[in-house]
Amino acid sequence: MSKSRIIIISNDIIPGMEMPVAAPGLRAFGLARGLRENGFKVETLIPKGIVERQWWIWGGTTPFPTPPNTFVIKPKKITDYLKQSVPAVVLLINSNQVDHVQVIPGIRYVLDLFAPKMLELNCSQNNYSFEKFQNLRQRNFRAIGLADAFIINGQKKVPYFLSWILESERDIKKLSIEVVNMCIPPKLVTNSKNQDGITRFSIAGYLQQWHILGGWVDVLKEHLEKSKAQLNILTPTHWGGGRENQDSPERELLNQLNQLESVKFHQPMRFSDFQFFLSTVDVYIDLFQHNLEREYAMVTRS
């Protein structure tokens, strides 16, 4: 018996498209890779608008590349694509594209409860309107009502998302709900770690509007000054904009670390280089001041 055809609807660019990638794209990429390794036929759909906006910045007028089994599609065409793909399981990451899909005989939907987006809005530094919260809330309920099953990114998110499902009045006793952690294929290299006795720390990932660096920076600075350790920092500005500009308090704190000889800043890397970079690190740091978003977040950056 052949395994089901799976279609992942990504909200973001994935590795292999020669453009910057953020957590949602890594999530779609990792899930697709893992499912393929287990014998499933997997396709990834990416909304055309977000690809074209980024490619205009990074690629100019040449055609943008797409990895195998990846299709860039106008959101309003997604339903037509799914109707031609029956039977299939469709994996939605968050509720972003729920208004571009519908109930189709032969299509089963799995909702990936990936990011606590309501908490991201609530804990960010920008002031969001009540209307924006309400729109997101109703969109989440539409996605939950459509889903035949759910996966959750990280065990500690389970209570948060169960509360959403319960509020939607779905009967959780009749639903399939599984924890599927962030899955990024590593590039483990034999003896990739240096044998010089130096402990290598890393801070890697975008600084988002809801990420506020805490007093641990001073603790780390003191440790780096006194011990045989090295800190690698890879924190580019998020391509979507936001608070993490060069004048932000977070960037100023990181620049203070950059004054130390044992600290090295890195420019954005190709995905394969980033995989190798991670294989050389001993300790990944993902520390921020406490807020509700951080309390439930999976440490996808590390």
Short mmCIF file of C-alpha atoms in Angstrom, two decimals:
data_model
loop_
_atom_site.label_atom_id
_atom_site.label_comp_id
_atom_site.label_asym_id
_atom_site.label_seq_id
_atom_site.Cartn_x
_atom_site.Cartn_y
_atom_site.Cartn_z
CA MET A 1 0.00 0.00 0.00
CA SER A 2 1.49 3.35 -1.06
CA LYS A 3 1.83 6.12 1.48
CA SER A 4 -0.29 9.27 1.28
CA ARG A 5 0.60 12.25 -0.84
CA ILE A 6 1.38 15.19 1.44
CA ILE A 7 1.18 18.86 0.50
CA ILE A 8 2.79 21.36 2.88
CA ILE A 9 1.55 24.93 2.57
CA SER A 10 4.43 27.08 3.73
CA ASN A 11 4.02 30.69 4.82
CA ASP A 12 7.57 31.55 3.97
CA ILE A 13 10.60 30.99 1.75
CA ILE A 14 12.46 27.73 2.32
CA PRO A 15 16.17 26.87 1.99
CA GLY A 16 17.31 26.41 -1.59
CA MET A 17 15.66 29.56 -2.95
CA GLU A 18 18.72 31.82 -2.56
CA MET A 19 16.90 34.19 -0.18
CA PRO A 20 16.92 34.69 3.60
CA VAL A 21 14.91 32.10 5.52
CA ALA A 22 13.11 32.44 8.86
CA ALA A 23 11.58 29.91 11.27
CA PRO A 24 8.34 29.15 9.33
CA GLY A 25 10.34 28.31 6.21
CA LEU A 26 12.73 26.13 8.20
CA ARG A 27 9.73 24.38 9.73
CA ALA A 28 8.21 23.59 6.33
CA PHE A 29 11.58 22.46 5.00
CA GLY A 30 12.32 20.22 7.97
CA LEU A 31 8.90 18.57 7.95
CA ALA A 32 9.13 17.89 4.22
CA ARG A 33 12.61 16.40 4.55
CA GLY A 34 11.59 14.14 7.43
CA LEU A 35 8.43 12.91 5.68
CA ARG A 36 10.36 12.15 2.49
CA GLU A 37 12.92 10.18 4.47
CA ASN A 38 10.01 8.07 5.71
CA GLY A 39 8.77 7.29 2.22
CA PHE A 40 6.07 9.91 1.68
CA LYS A 41 5.62 11.88 -1.52
CA VAL A 42 5.80 15.51 -0.39
CA GLU A 43 5.18 18.78 -2.21
CA THR A 44 5.60 22.28 -0.79
CA LEU A 45 3.46 25.24 -1.86
CA ILE A 46 4.68 28.78 -1.17
CA PRO A 47 2.55 31.94 -1.69
CA LYS A 48 3.80 33.82 -4.72
CA GLY A 49 3.61 37.32 -3.26
CA ILE A 50 6.12 36.79 -0.46
CA VAL A 51 8.60 35.14 -2.84
CA GLU A 52 8.35 37.90 -5.44
CA ARG A 53 8.79 40.66 -2.84
CA GLN A 54 11.97 39.11 -1.49
CA TRP A 55 13.36 38.11 -4.87
CA TRP A 56 13.00 41.68 -6.09
CA ILE A 57 15.39 42.67 -3.30
CA TRP A 58 17.82 39.75 -3.50
CA GLY A 59 17.66 38.41 -7.03
CA GLY A 60 16.62 41.22 -9.33
CA THR A 61 15.03 40.32 -12.64
CA THR A 62 16.40 36.79 -13.12
CA PRO A 63 13.93 33.93 -12.41
CA PHE A 64 13.95 32.80 -8.78
CA PRO A 65 15.10 29.23 -8.10
CA THR A 66 12.85 26.60 -6.53
CA PRO A 67 13.98 23.31 -4.97
CA PRO A 68 12.54 20.04 -6.30
CA ASN A 69 8.85 19.43 -5.49
CA THR A 70 8.40 23.08 -4.48
CA PHE A 71 5.82 25.23 -6.23
CA VAL A 72 5.27 28.99 -5.94
CA ILE A 73 1.57 29.69 -6.34
CA LYS A 74 -0.90 32.54 -6.02
CA PRO A 75 -2.89 32.03 -2.80
CA LYS A 76 -6.23 32.23 -4.64
CA LYS A 77 -5.11 29.27 -6.78
CA ILE A 78 -4.37 26.97 -3.83
CA THR A 79 -7.86 25.49 -3.64
CA ASP A 80 -7.79 24.63 -7.36
CA TYR A 81 -4.39 22.96 -6.89
CA LEU A 82 -5.70 20.88 -4.00
CA LYS A 83 -8.78 19.78 -5.96
CA GLN A 84 -6.45 18.39 -8.62
CA SER A 85 -4.35 16.60 -5.97
CA VAL A 86 -7.00 14.35 -4.40
CA PRO A 87 -6.40 12.25 -2.37
CA ALA A 88 -3.87 14.02 -0.20
CA VAL A 89 -3.06 15.22 3.30
CA VAL A 90 -2.54 18.97 3.47
CA LEU A 91 -0.36 20.40 6.22
CA LEU A 92 -1.09 24.02 7.18
CA ILE A 93 1.58 25.82 9.22
CA ASN A 94 -0.25 28.27 11.48
CA SER A 95 -3.50 29.73 10.16
CA ASN A 96 -1.99 32.13 7.60
CA GLN A 97 -3.42 30.50 4.48
CA VAL A 98 -6.68 29.10 5.88
CA ASP A 99 -8.80 31.57 3.89
CA HIS A 100 -7.34 30.15 0.68
CA VAL A 101 -8.41 26.54 1.34
CA GLN A 102 -11.74 24.84 1.91
CA VAL A 103 -13.35 21.48 2.64
CA ILE A 104 -12.62 19.20 -0.33
CA PRO A 105 -13.65 15.51 -0.54
CA GLY A 106 -10.47 13.43 -0.45
CA ILE A 107 -8.40 16.14 1.26
CA ARG A 108 -7.57 15.86 4.96
CA TYR A 109 -6.07 18.82 6.79
CA VAL A 110 -3.43 18.75 9.50
CA LEU A 111 -2.89 22.04 11.32
CA ASP A 112 0.65 22.65 12.56
CA LEU A 113 0.25 24.80 15.68
CA PHE A 114 3.71 26.18 15.17
CA ALA A 115 3.97 29.65 16.72
CA PRO A 116 1.90 31.35 19.45
CA LYS A 117 1.22 34.28 17.13
CA MET A 118 -1.27 35.97 19.45
CA LEU A 119 1.41 36.11 22.14
CA GLU A 120 3.94 37.38 19.62
CA LEU A 121 1.66 40.32 18.87
CA ASN A 122 0.92 40.90 22.53
CA CYS A 123 4.58 40.84 23.60
CA SER A 124 6.05 42.81 20.70
CA GLN A 125 7.19 46.39 21.02
CA ASN A 126 4.67 47.73 18.49
CA ASN A 127 1.15 48.70 19.44
CA TYR A 128 -1.38 46.54 17.62
CA SER A 129 -5.04 47.38 17.23
CA PHE A 130 -7.83 45.40 18.84
CA GLU A 131 -9.09 44.69 15.33
CA LYS A 132 -5.83 42.94 14.40
CA PHE A 133 -6.08 40.69 17.47
CA GLN A 134 -9.69 39.87 16.65
CA ASN A 135 -8.87 39.06 13.03
CA LEU A 136 -6.08 36.70 14.09
CA ARG A 137 -8.30 35.09 16.71
CA GLN A 138 -11.09 34.37 14.22
CA ARG A 139 -8.61 33.12 11.62
CA ASN A 140 -7.18 30.68 14.17
CA PHE A 141 -10.66 29.37 14.94
CA ARG A 142 -11.36 28.87 11.22
CA ALA A 143 -8.17 26.83 10.89
CA ILE A 144 -8.93 24.77 14.00
CA GLY A 145 -12.45 24.07 12.72
CA LEU A 146 -11.09 22.87 9.37
CA ALA A 147 -8.39 20.57 10.75
CA ASP A 148 -8.74 16.80 10.95
CA ALA A 149 -5.61 16.51 13.14
CA PHE A 150 -3.03 18.69 14.85
CA ILE A 151 0.70 18.76 15.43
CA ILE A 152 2.35 21.05 18.00
CA ASN A 153 5.89 22.42 17.87
CA GLY A 154 7.21 21.58 21.34
CA GLN A 155 5.77 19.94 24.44
CA LYS A 156 5.55 23.13 26.46
CA LYS A 157 3.17 24.63 23.88
CA VAL A 158 0.60 21.87 24.43
CA PRO A 159 -1.44 23.59 27.21
CA TYR A 160 -1.52 26.86 25.28
CA PHE A 161 -2.84 25.32 22.09
CA LEU A 162 -5.19 22.94 23.89
CA SER A 163 -6.87 26.03 25.30
CA TRP A 164 -7.39 27.31 21.76
CA ILE A 165 -8.87 24.00 20.63
CA LEU A 166 -11.15 23.81 23.67
CA GLU A 167 -12.37 27.35 23.13
CA SER A 168 -13.24 26.44 19.56
CA GLU A 169 -15.58 23.79 21.01
CA ARG A 170 -13.84 20.92 19.19
CA ASP A 171 -13.93 17.67 21.19
CA ILE A 172 -10.27 16.99 21.99
CA LYS A 173 -11.12 13.37 22.91
CA LYS A 174 -11.91 12.75 19.24
CA LEU A 175 -8.91 14.57 17.76
CA SER A 176 -5.43 13.35 16.91
CA ILE A 177 -2.92 15.74 18.53
CA GLU A 178 0.80 15.00 18.39
CA VAL A 179 3.94 16.88 19.42
CA VAL A 180 6.36 17.24 16.51
CA ASN A 181 9.45 19.16 17.54
CA MET A 182 11.35 21.52 15.27
CA CYS A 183 13.13 19.30 12.78
CA ILE A 184 16.08 20.71 10.89
CA PRO A 185 18.40 18.20 9.21
CA PRO A 186 21.86 18.72 10.74
CA LYS A 187 25.15 18.47 8.93
CA LEU A 188 27.16 16.51 11.44
CA VAL A 189 30.81 16.30 10.53
CA THR A 190 33.22 13.87 12.18
CA ASN A 191 35.67 15.78 14.39
CA SER A 192 34.06 19.06 13.35
CA LYS A 193 34.63 20.53 16.80
CA ASN A 194 38.08 21.98 17.30
CA GLN A 195 40.34 20.09 19.67
CA ASP A 196 41.90 23.17 21.25
CA GLY A 197 40.04 23.02 24.55
CA ILE A 198 38.03 26.17 23.82
CA THR A 199 34.32 26.05 24.67
CA ARG A 200 32.35 27.60 21.82
CA PHE A 201 29.11 29.41 22.52
CA SER A 202 26.70 30.62 19.86
CA ILE A 203 23.88 33.12 19.63
CA ALA A 204 22.17 32.58 16.28
CA GLY A 205 18.86 33.72 14.87
CA TYR A 206 16.81 36.79 14.16
CA LEU A 207 16.01 39.21 16.98
CA GLN A 208 12.26 39.66 16.79
CA GLN A 209 10.10 42.43 18.21
CA TRP A 210 9.16 40.27 21.21
CA HIS A 211 12.77 39.27 22.05
CA ILE A 212 14.26 41.48 24.76
CA LEU A 213 17.80 40.65 25.82
CA GLY A 214 18.29 40.37 29.56
CA GLY A 215 20.96 40.67 32.23
CA TRP A 216 22.52 37.39 31.11
CA VAL A 217 24.52 39.41 28.56
CA ASP A 218 26.58 40.96 31.37
CA VAL A 219 27.05 37.54 32.97
CA LEU A 220 28.25 36.08 29.68
CA LYS A 221 30.57 39.03 29.10
CA GLU A 222 32.19 38.51 32.48
CA HIS A 223 32.60 34.78 31.79
CA LEU A 224 34.18 35.41 28.39
CA GLU A 225 36.68 37.81 29.91
CA LYS A 226 37.84 35.30 32.51
CA SER A 227 37.69 31.87 30.86
CA LYS A 228 38.87 30.03 27.79
CA ALA A 229 35.72 30.42 25.73
CA GLN A 230 34.59 31.86 22.43
CA LEU A 231 31.27 33.39 21.45
CA ASN A 232 29.97 33.33 17.87
CA ILE A 233 27.11 35.73 17.11
CA LEU A 234 24.92 35.40 14.03
CA THR A 235 21.94 37.73 14.50
CA PRO A 236 21.04 39.41 11.19
CA THR A 237 18.20 41.87 10.87
CA HIS A 238 14.96 40.07 9.99
CA TRP A 239 14.13 40.60 6.32
CA GLY A 240 10.55 41.49 7.25
CA GLY A 241 11.71 44.52 9.25
CA GLY A 242 10.93 45.16 12.89
CA ARG A 243 12.59 46.34 16.05
CA GLU A 244 16.00 44.77 15.59
CA ASN A 245 17.67 47.74 13.87
CA GLN A 246 21.19 48.96 14.47
CA ASP A 247 20.06 51.50 17.09
CA SER A 248 17.98 49.10 19.21
CA PRO A 249 19.01 48.35 22.83
CA GLU A 250 19.45 44.68 21.86
CA ARG A 251 21.88 45.53 19.08
CA GLU A 252 23.78 47.87 21.41
CA LEU A 253 24.21 45.08 23.97
CA LEU A 254 25.51 42.71 21.32
CA ASN A 255 27.88 45.38 20.03
CA GLN A 256 29.31 45.65 23.54
CA LEU A 257 30.15 41.96 23.36
CA ASN A 258 31.81 42.55 20.03
CA GLN A 259 34.50 44.60 21.77
CA LEU A 260 35.89 41.38 23.29
CA GLU A 261 38.63 39.46 21.54
CA SER A 262 36.83 36.16 22.16
CA VAL A 263 33.68 37.27 20.32
CA LYS A 264 33.16 36.90 16.58
CA PHE A 265 30.25 38.25 14.56
CA HIS A 266 29.16 36.33 11.46
CA GLN A 267 27.36 37.49 8.35
CA PRO A 268 24.30 35.59 7.09
CA MET A 269 25.28 32.20 5.68
CA ARG A 270 24.06 29.79 3.05
CA PHE A 271 22.01 27.06 4.69
CA SER A 272 24.63 24.34 4.14
CA ASP A 273 27.30 26.57 5.73
CA PHE A 274 24.99 27.30 8.65
CA GLN A 275 24.48 23.57 9.22
CA PHE A 276 28.25 23.10 9.41
CA PHE A 277 28.58 26.15 11.66
CA LEU A 278 26.12 24.62 14.14
CA SER A 279 28.10 21.39 14.20
CA THR A 280 31.15 23.25 15.58
CA VAL A 281 29.30 24.81 18.54
CA ASP A 282 29.29 23.40 22.09
CA VAL A 283 26.56 25.55 23.68
CA TYR A 284 23.67 27.37 22.00
CA ILE A 285 22.29 30.38 23.87
CA ASP A 286 18.61 31.28 23.56
CA LEU A 287 17.99 33.60 26.51
CA PHE A 288 15.71 36.61 26.72
CA GLN A 289 13.81 38.51 29.36
CA HIS A 290 10.70 36.61 30.38
CA ASN A 291 7.41 37.27 28.63
CA LEU A 292 4.45 35.06 27.79
CA GLU A 293 5.65 34.39 24.26
CA ARG A 294 9.05 33.20 25.45
CA GLU A 295 7.39 31.03 28.11
CA TYR A 296 5.71 28.92 25.44
CA ALA A 297 8.19 29.23 22.59
CA MET A 298 10.18 26.36 21.18
CA VAL A 299 13.86 27.34 20.95
CA THR A 300 13.88 27.06 17.17
CA ARG A 301 16.93 29.30 16.84
CA SER A 302 19.09 26.71 18.60
#
